[in-house]
XYZ file of C-alpha atoms in Angstrom:
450
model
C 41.100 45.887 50.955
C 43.573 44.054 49.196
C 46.834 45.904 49.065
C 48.869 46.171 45.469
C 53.101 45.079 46.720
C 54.619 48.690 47.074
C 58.081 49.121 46.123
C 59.149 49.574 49.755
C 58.179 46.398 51.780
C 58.673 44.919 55.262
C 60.062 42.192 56.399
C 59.636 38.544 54.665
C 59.155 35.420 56.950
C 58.758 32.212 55.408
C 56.179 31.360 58.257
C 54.228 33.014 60.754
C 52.488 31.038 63.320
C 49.183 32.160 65.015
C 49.024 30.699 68.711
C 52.366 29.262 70.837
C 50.535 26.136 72.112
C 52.008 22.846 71.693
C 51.583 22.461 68.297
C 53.334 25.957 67.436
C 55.606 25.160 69.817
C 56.617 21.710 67.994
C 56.765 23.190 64.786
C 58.917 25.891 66.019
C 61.136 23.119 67.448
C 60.979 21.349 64.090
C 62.269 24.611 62.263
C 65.169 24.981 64.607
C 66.383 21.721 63.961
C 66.161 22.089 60.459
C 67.733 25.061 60.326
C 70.986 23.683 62.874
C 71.028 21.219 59.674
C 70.883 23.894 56.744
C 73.052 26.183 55.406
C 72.502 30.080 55.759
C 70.238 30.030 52.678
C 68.306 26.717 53.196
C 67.030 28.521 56.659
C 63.120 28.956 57.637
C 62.511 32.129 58.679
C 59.353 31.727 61.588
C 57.443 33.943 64.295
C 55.141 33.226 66.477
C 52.790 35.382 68.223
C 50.746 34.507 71.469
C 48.071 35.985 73.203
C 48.946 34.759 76.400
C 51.472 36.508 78.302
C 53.293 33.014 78.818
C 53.535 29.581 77.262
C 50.505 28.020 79.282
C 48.722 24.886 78.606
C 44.693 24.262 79.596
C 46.115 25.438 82.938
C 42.965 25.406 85.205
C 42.820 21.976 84.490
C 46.295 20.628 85.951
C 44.625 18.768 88.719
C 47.733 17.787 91.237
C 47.502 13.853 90.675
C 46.089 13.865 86.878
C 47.785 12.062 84.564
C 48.694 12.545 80.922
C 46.136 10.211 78.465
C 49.271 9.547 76.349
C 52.594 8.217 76.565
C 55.623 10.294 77.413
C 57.278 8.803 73.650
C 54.220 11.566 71.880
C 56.097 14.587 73.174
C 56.584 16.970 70.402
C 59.322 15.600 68.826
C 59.918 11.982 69.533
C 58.019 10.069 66.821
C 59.570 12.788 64.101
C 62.990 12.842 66.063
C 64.050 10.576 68.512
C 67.813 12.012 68.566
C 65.870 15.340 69.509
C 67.490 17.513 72.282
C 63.578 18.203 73.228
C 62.381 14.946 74.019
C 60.631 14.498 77.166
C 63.049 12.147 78.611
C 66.004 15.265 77.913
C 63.550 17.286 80.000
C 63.826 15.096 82.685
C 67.691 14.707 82.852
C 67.881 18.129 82.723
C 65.237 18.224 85.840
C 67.140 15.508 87.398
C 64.716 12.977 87.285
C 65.346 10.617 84.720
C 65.951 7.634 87.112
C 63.298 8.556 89.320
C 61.100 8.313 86.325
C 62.436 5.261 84.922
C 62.008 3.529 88.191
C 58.496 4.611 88.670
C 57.445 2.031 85.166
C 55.037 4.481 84.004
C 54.305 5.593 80.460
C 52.060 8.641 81.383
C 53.030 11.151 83.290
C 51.632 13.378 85.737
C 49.708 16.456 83.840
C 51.762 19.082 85.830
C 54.865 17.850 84.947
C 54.241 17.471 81.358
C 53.267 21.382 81.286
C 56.234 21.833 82.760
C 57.886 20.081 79.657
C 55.899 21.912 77.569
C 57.035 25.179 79.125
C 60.831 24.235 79.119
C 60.555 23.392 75.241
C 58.760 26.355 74.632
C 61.366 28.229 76.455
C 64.397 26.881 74.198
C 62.976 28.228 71.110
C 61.190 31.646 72.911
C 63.725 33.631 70.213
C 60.768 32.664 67.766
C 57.425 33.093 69.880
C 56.503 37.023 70.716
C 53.989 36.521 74.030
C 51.669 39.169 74.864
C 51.007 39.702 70.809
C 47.223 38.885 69.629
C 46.902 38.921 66.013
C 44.347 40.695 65.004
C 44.063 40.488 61.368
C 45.349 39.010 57.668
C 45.530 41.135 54.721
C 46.245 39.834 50.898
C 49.338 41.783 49.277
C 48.672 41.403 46.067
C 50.976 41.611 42.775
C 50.235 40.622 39.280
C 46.763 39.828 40.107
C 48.088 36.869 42.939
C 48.654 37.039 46.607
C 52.292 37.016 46.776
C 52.425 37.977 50.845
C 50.253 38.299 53.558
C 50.219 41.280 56.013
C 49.198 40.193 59.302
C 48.386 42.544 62.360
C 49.382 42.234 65.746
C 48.046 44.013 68.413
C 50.524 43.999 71.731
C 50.938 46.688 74.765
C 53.272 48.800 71.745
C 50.059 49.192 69.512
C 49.754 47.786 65.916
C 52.243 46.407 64.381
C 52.356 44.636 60.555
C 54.237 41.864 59.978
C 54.793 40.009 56.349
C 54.258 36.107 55.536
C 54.728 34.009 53.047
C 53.070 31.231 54.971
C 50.542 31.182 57.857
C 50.500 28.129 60.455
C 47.313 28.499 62.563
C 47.418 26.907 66.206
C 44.637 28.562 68.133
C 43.784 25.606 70.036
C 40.128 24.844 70.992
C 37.438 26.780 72.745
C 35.422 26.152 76.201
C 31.502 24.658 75.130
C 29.125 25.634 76.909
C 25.526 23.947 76.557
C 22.970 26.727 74.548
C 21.633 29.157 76.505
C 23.514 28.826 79.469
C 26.728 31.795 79.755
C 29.471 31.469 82.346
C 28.929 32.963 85.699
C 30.633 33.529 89.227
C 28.724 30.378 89.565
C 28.775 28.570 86.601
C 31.681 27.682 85.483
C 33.549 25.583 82.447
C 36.161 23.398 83.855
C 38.848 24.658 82.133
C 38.807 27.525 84.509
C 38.715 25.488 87.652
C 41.648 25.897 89.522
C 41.518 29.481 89.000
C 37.803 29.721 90.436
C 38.242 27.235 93.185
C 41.213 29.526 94.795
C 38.478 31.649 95.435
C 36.498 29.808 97.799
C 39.363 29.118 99.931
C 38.007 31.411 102.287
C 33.956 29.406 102.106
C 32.892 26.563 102.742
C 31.233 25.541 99.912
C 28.074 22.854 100.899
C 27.809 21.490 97.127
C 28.839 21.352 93.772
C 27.013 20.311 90.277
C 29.462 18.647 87.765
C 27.693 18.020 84.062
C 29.597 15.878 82.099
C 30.250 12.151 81.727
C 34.341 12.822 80.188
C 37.712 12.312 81.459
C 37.651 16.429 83.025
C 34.303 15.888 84.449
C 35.510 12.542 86.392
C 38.550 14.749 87.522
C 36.899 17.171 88.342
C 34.380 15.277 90.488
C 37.225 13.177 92.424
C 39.022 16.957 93.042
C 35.850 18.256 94.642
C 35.458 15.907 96.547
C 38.738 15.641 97.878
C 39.363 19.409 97.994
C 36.285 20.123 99.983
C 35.736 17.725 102.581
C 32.631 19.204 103.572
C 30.310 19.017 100.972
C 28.521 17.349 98.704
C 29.104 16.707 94.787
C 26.639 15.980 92.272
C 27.836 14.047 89.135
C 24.910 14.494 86.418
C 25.095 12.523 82.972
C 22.795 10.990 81.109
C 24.243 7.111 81.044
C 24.401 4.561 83.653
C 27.768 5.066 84.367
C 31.206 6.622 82.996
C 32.155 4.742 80.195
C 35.795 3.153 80.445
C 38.348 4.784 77.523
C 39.305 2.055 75.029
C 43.521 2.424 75.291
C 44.489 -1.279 73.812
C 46.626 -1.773 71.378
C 44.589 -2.585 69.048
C 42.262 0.731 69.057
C 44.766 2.715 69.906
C 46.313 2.172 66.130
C 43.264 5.340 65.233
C 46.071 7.527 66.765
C 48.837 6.244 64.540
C 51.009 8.467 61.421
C 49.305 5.603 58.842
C 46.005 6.261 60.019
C 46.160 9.555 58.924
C 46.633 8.439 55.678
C 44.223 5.987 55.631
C 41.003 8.320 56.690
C 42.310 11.092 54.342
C 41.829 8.972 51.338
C 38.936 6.997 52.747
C 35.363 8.235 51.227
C 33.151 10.091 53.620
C 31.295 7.183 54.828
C 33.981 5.226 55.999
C 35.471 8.481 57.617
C 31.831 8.349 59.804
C 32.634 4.638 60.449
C 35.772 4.780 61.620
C 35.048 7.910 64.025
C 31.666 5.764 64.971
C 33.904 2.659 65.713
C 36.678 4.460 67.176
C 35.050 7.586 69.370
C 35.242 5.704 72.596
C 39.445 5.977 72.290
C 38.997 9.733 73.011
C 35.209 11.057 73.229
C 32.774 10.755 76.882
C 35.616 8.203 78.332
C 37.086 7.564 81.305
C 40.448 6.147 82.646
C 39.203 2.622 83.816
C 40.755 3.074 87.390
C 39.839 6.430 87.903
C 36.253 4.612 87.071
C 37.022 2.493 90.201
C 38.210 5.004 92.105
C 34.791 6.899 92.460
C 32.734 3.677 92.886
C 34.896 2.519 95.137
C 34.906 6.153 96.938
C 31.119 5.982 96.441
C 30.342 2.036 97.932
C 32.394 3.296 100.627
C 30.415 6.351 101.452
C 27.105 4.209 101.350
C 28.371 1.838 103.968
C 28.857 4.388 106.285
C 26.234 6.333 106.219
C 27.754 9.685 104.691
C 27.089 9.813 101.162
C 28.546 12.840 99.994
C 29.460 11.630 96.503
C 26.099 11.446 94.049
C 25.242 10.392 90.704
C 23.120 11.727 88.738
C 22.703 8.978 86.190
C 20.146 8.573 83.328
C 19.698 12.206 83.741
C 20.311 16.048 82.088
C 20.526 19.159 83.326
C 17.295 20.980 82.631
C 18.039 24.311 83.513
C 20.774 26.563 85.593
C 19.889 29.916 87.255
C 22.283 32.065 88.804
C 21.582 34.293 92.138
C 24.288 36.299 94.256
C 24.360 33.249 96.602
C 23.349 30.424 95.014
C 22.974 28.792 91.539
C 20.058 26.358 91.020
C 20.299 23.463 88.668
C 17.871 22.023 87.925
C 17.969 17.940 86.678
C 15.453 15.717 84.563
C 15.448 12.163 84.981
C 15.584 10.879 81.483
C 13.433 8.034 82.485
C 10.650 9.377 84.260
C 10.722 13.141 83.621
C 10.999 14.131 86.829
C 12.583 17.329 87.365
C 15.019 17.729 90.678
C 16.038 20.922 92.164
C 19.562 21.580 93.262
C 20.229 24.242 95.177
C 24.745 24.721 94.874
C 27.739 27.093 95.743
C 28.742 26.199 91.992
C 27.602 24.323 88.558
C 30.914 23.024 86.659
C 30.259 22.349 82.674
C 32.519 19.404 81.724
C 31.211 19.612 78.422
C 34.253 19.887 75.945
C 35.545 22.083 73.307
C 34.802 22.837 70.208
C 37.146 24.194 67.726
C 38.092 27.895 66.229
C 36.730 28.874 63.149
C 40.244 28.549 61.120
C 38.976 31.471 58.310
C 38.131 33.753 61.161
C 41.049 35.845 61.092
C 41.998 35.955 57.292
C 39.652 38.525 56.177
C 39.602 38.798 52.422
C 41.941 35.774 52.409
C 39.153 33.735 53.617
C 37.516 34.257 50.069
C 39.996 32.249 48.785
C 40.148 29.341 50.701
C 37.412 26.283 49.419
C 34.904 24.955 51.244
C 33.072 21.312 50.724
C 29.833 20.683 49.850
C 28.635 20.620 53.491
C 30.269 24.505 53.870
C 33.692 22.720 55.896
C 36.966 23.964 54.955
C 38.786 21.777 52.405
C 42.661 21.071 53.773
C 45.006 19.092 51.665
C 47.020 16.111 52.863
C 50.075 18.761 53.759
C 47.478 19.966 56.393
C 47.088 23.028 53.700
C 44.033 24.804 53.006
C 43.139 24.397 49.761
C 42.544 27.709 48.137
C 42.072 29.127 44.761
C 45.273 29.557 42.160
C 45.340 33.252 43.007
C 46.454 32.535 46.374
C 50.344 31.987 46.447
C 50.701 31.608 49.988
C 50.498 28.448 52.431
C 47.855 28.566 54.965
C 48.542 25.444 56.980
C 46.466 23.877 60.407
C 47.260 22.720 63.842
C 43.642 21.360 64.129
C 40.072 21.750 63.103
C 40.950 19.153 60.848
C 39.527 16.383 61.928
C 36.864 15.647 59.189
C 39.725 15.657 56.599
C 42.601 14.167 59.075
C 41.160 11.757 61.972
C 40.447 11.582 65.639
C 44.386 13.096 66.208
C 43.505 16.379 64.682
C 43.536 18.285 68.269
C 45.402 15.624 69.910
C 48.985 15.371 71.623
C 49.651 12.206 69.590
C 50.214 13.060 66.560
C 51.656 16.463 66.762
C 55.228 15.753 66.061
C 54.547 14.099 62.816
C 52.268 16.739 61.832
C 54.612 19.256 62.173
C 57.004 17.715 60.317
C 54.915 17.225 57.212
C 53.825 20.839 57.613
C 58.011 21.499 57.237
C 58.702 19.499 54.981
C 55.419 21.177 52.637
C 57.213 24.724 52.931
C 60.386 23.337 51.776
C 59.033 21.372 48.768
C 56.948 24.848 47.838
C 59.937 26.380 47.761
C 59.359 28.584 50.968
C 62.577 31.315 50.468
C 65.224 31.791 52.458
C 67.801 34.630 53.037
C 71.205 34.843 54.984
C 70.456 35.556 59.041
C 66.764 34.888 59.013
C 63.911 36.910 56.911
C 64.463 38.294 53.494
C 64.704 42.424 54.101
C 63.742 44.674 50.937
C 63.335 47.149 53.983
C 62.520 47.240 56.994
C 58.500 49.120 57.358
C 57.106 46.814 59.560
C 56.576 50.243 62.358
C 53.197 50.804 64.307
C 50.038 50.725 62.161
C 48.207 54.567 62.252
């Protein structure tokens, strides 16, 4: 229920972030710098809670020799800050590799080693982020008939704790898809739990795998596979010809820029479909062109030998899966003929994407508030603000799930230090309060939740 503001209170922050991913991460970044700027009572007052129990970053998926899809320059604070003290290129003079890395002539870096950017940002501005926190729930404090504050629950090892916002940024990231009807397994797997899963067949030997997918993680993860287990076979199943080569030229790459942002915001719905139409091959079912080469090359190779281990599955779907204490069997429809094609495999990987978290999911009775379109999707203002009803005082801002109001960048890397800094510069311009040494203390209540 909503609560009426009691005369004892606990503490203020301007901001509480749910989620210490990259984007939560960057914003906390953002805030620091700001607040190095600002005097005592211009500060932003933030916390961050995780559910993790460390900063990590789509983790199963850091394939040794994968490479970043974006240029080093969209770290999270280069295209807001290029003076920033955490750029990527600091990161590597602090590492002590910032000839190395200039030498090498490469604008994307390995995966790994952008994670371990990630973690050594996330680390400078830890003072911020609480890890091991899930929040748990959003309660309106209401006064005078408005939501002044908002209550939000954490749950950690400690119990229940309440903690008091003027402003919510959400960052939950995205969640594994899995095709209906089929539920993860010791045998079916999503690939974002790969590496994890594959360190426990190190002691098997594993005679062949079933990758479904025709993306960038389902090409990785078939060229990993393969590689990792000499052995056996691996089964690429998707329903085209072939991978289809990412679009990266300069051109089409202008979908990820700060002005195009602007530009599908104000655009009418149809054009928004148009542009995402025009433009999906930049980021959706692509594939690094020599990665693409890689595999046929791998694959020609096999052929001429005589030891085809590497098979495609092209023109084709996966049918149905079943799971046994040995075995999983997938089975595979030729989209042609109909044909159906038993596979009989140690495991069935689903490259089949994300999709993302319901953003209202958390927020209770605040959810009331917030407007929907006429197709039932959450309404977010340019500021990356839900728009809500004039009874709700507070800021309830998004690190993605935006992409039918904001673009193709909406869960992308690319755009993330920009975003953040629009999402700053909103709490300032609303006035977000301030108070000397961080949050604004009527008194201090914020103990364990009975």
């Amino acid at each position: 229920m909503s609560q009426d503001l009691p005369g004892d209170a606990p503490l203020v922050h301007d901001l509480i972030g749910i989620g210490f991913g990259p984007s939560n991460v960057a914003m906390a970044i953002a805030i620091s710098e700001h607040n190095a700027r600002a005097g005592t009572r211009e500060a932003v007052t933030a916390r961050f809670f995780e559910q993790q129990p460390r900063f990590g970053w789509h983790r199963g998926m850091l394939i040794d020799d994968a490479t970043m899809q974006v240029s080093f320059l969209k770290d999270l604070v280069t295209l807001r800050n290029p003076a920033s003290e955490f750029s990527f290129l600091c990161y590597l003079k602090s590492q002590g590799r910032l000839v190395d890395f200039i030498n090498h002539k490469n604008l994307f870096p390995l995966r790994v080693e952008f994670h371990d950017y990630f973690e050594w940002a996330a680390a400078q501005v830890d003072g911020m982020a609480s890890y091991g926190h899930e929040v748990v729930g959003v309660t309106p404090v209401v006064r005078d008939g408005a939501v002044e504050y908002m209550d939000v629950t954490v749950r950690s090892g400690e119990g229940l704790v309440v903690h008091r916002a003027r402003n919510l940024v959400i960052g939950t990231g995205l969640r594994p898809l899995m095709p209906e009807g089929v539920e993860r397994g010791d045998r079916v797997w999503h690939n974002s739990e790969l590496l994890s899963r594959v360190a426990g067949l190190a002691d098997s030997s594993p005679s062949r795998f079933v990758v479904v997918g025709a993306g960038q993680s389902a090409a990785e993860n078939v060229a990993y596979l393969h590689r990792r287990f000499p052995e056996a076979e691996v089964c690429a199943v998707f329903s085209r010809y072939g991978y289809s080569p990412a679009d990266d030229s300069g051109f089409a790459n202008r979908i990820f820029d700060p002005d195009a942002v602007d530009e599908y915001f104000t655009a009418p719905d149809e054009i928004k479909r148009k542009l995402m139409g025009y433009h999906g091959n930049t980021n959706y079912a692509v594939v690094d062109i020599d990665l693409i080469d890689d595999l046929y090359r791998q694959a020609y190779q096999e052929k001429v030998l005589g030891t085809e281990r590497l098979r495609f599955l092209n023109v084709s779907r996966l049918a149905g899966v079943k799971e046994t204490a040995e075995k999983v069997r997938a089975t595979v429809k030729s989209l042609v003929t109909g044909e159906e094609t038993d596979l009989d495999a140690d495991v069935v990987v689903f490259a089949t994407g994300y999709s993302p978290v319901d953003p209202l999911g958390l927020l209770g009775e605040v959810a009331d508030r917030c407007l929907r379109d006429d197709v039932g999707r959450v309404r977010v203002e340019r500021d990356y603000r839900i728009a809500t009803d004039p009874g709700l005082h507070c800021g309830i801002y998004l690190q993605g799930g935006t992409e039918h109001t904001h673009g193709i960048t909406s869960s992308l890397l690319s755009n993330t230090a920009i975003r953040v800094g629009e999402i700053l510069d909103s709490l300032l311009e609303r006035g977000a309060e301030s108070a000397s040494g961080g949050a604004r203390r009527v008194e201090e209540t914020g103990s364990a939740a009975r």
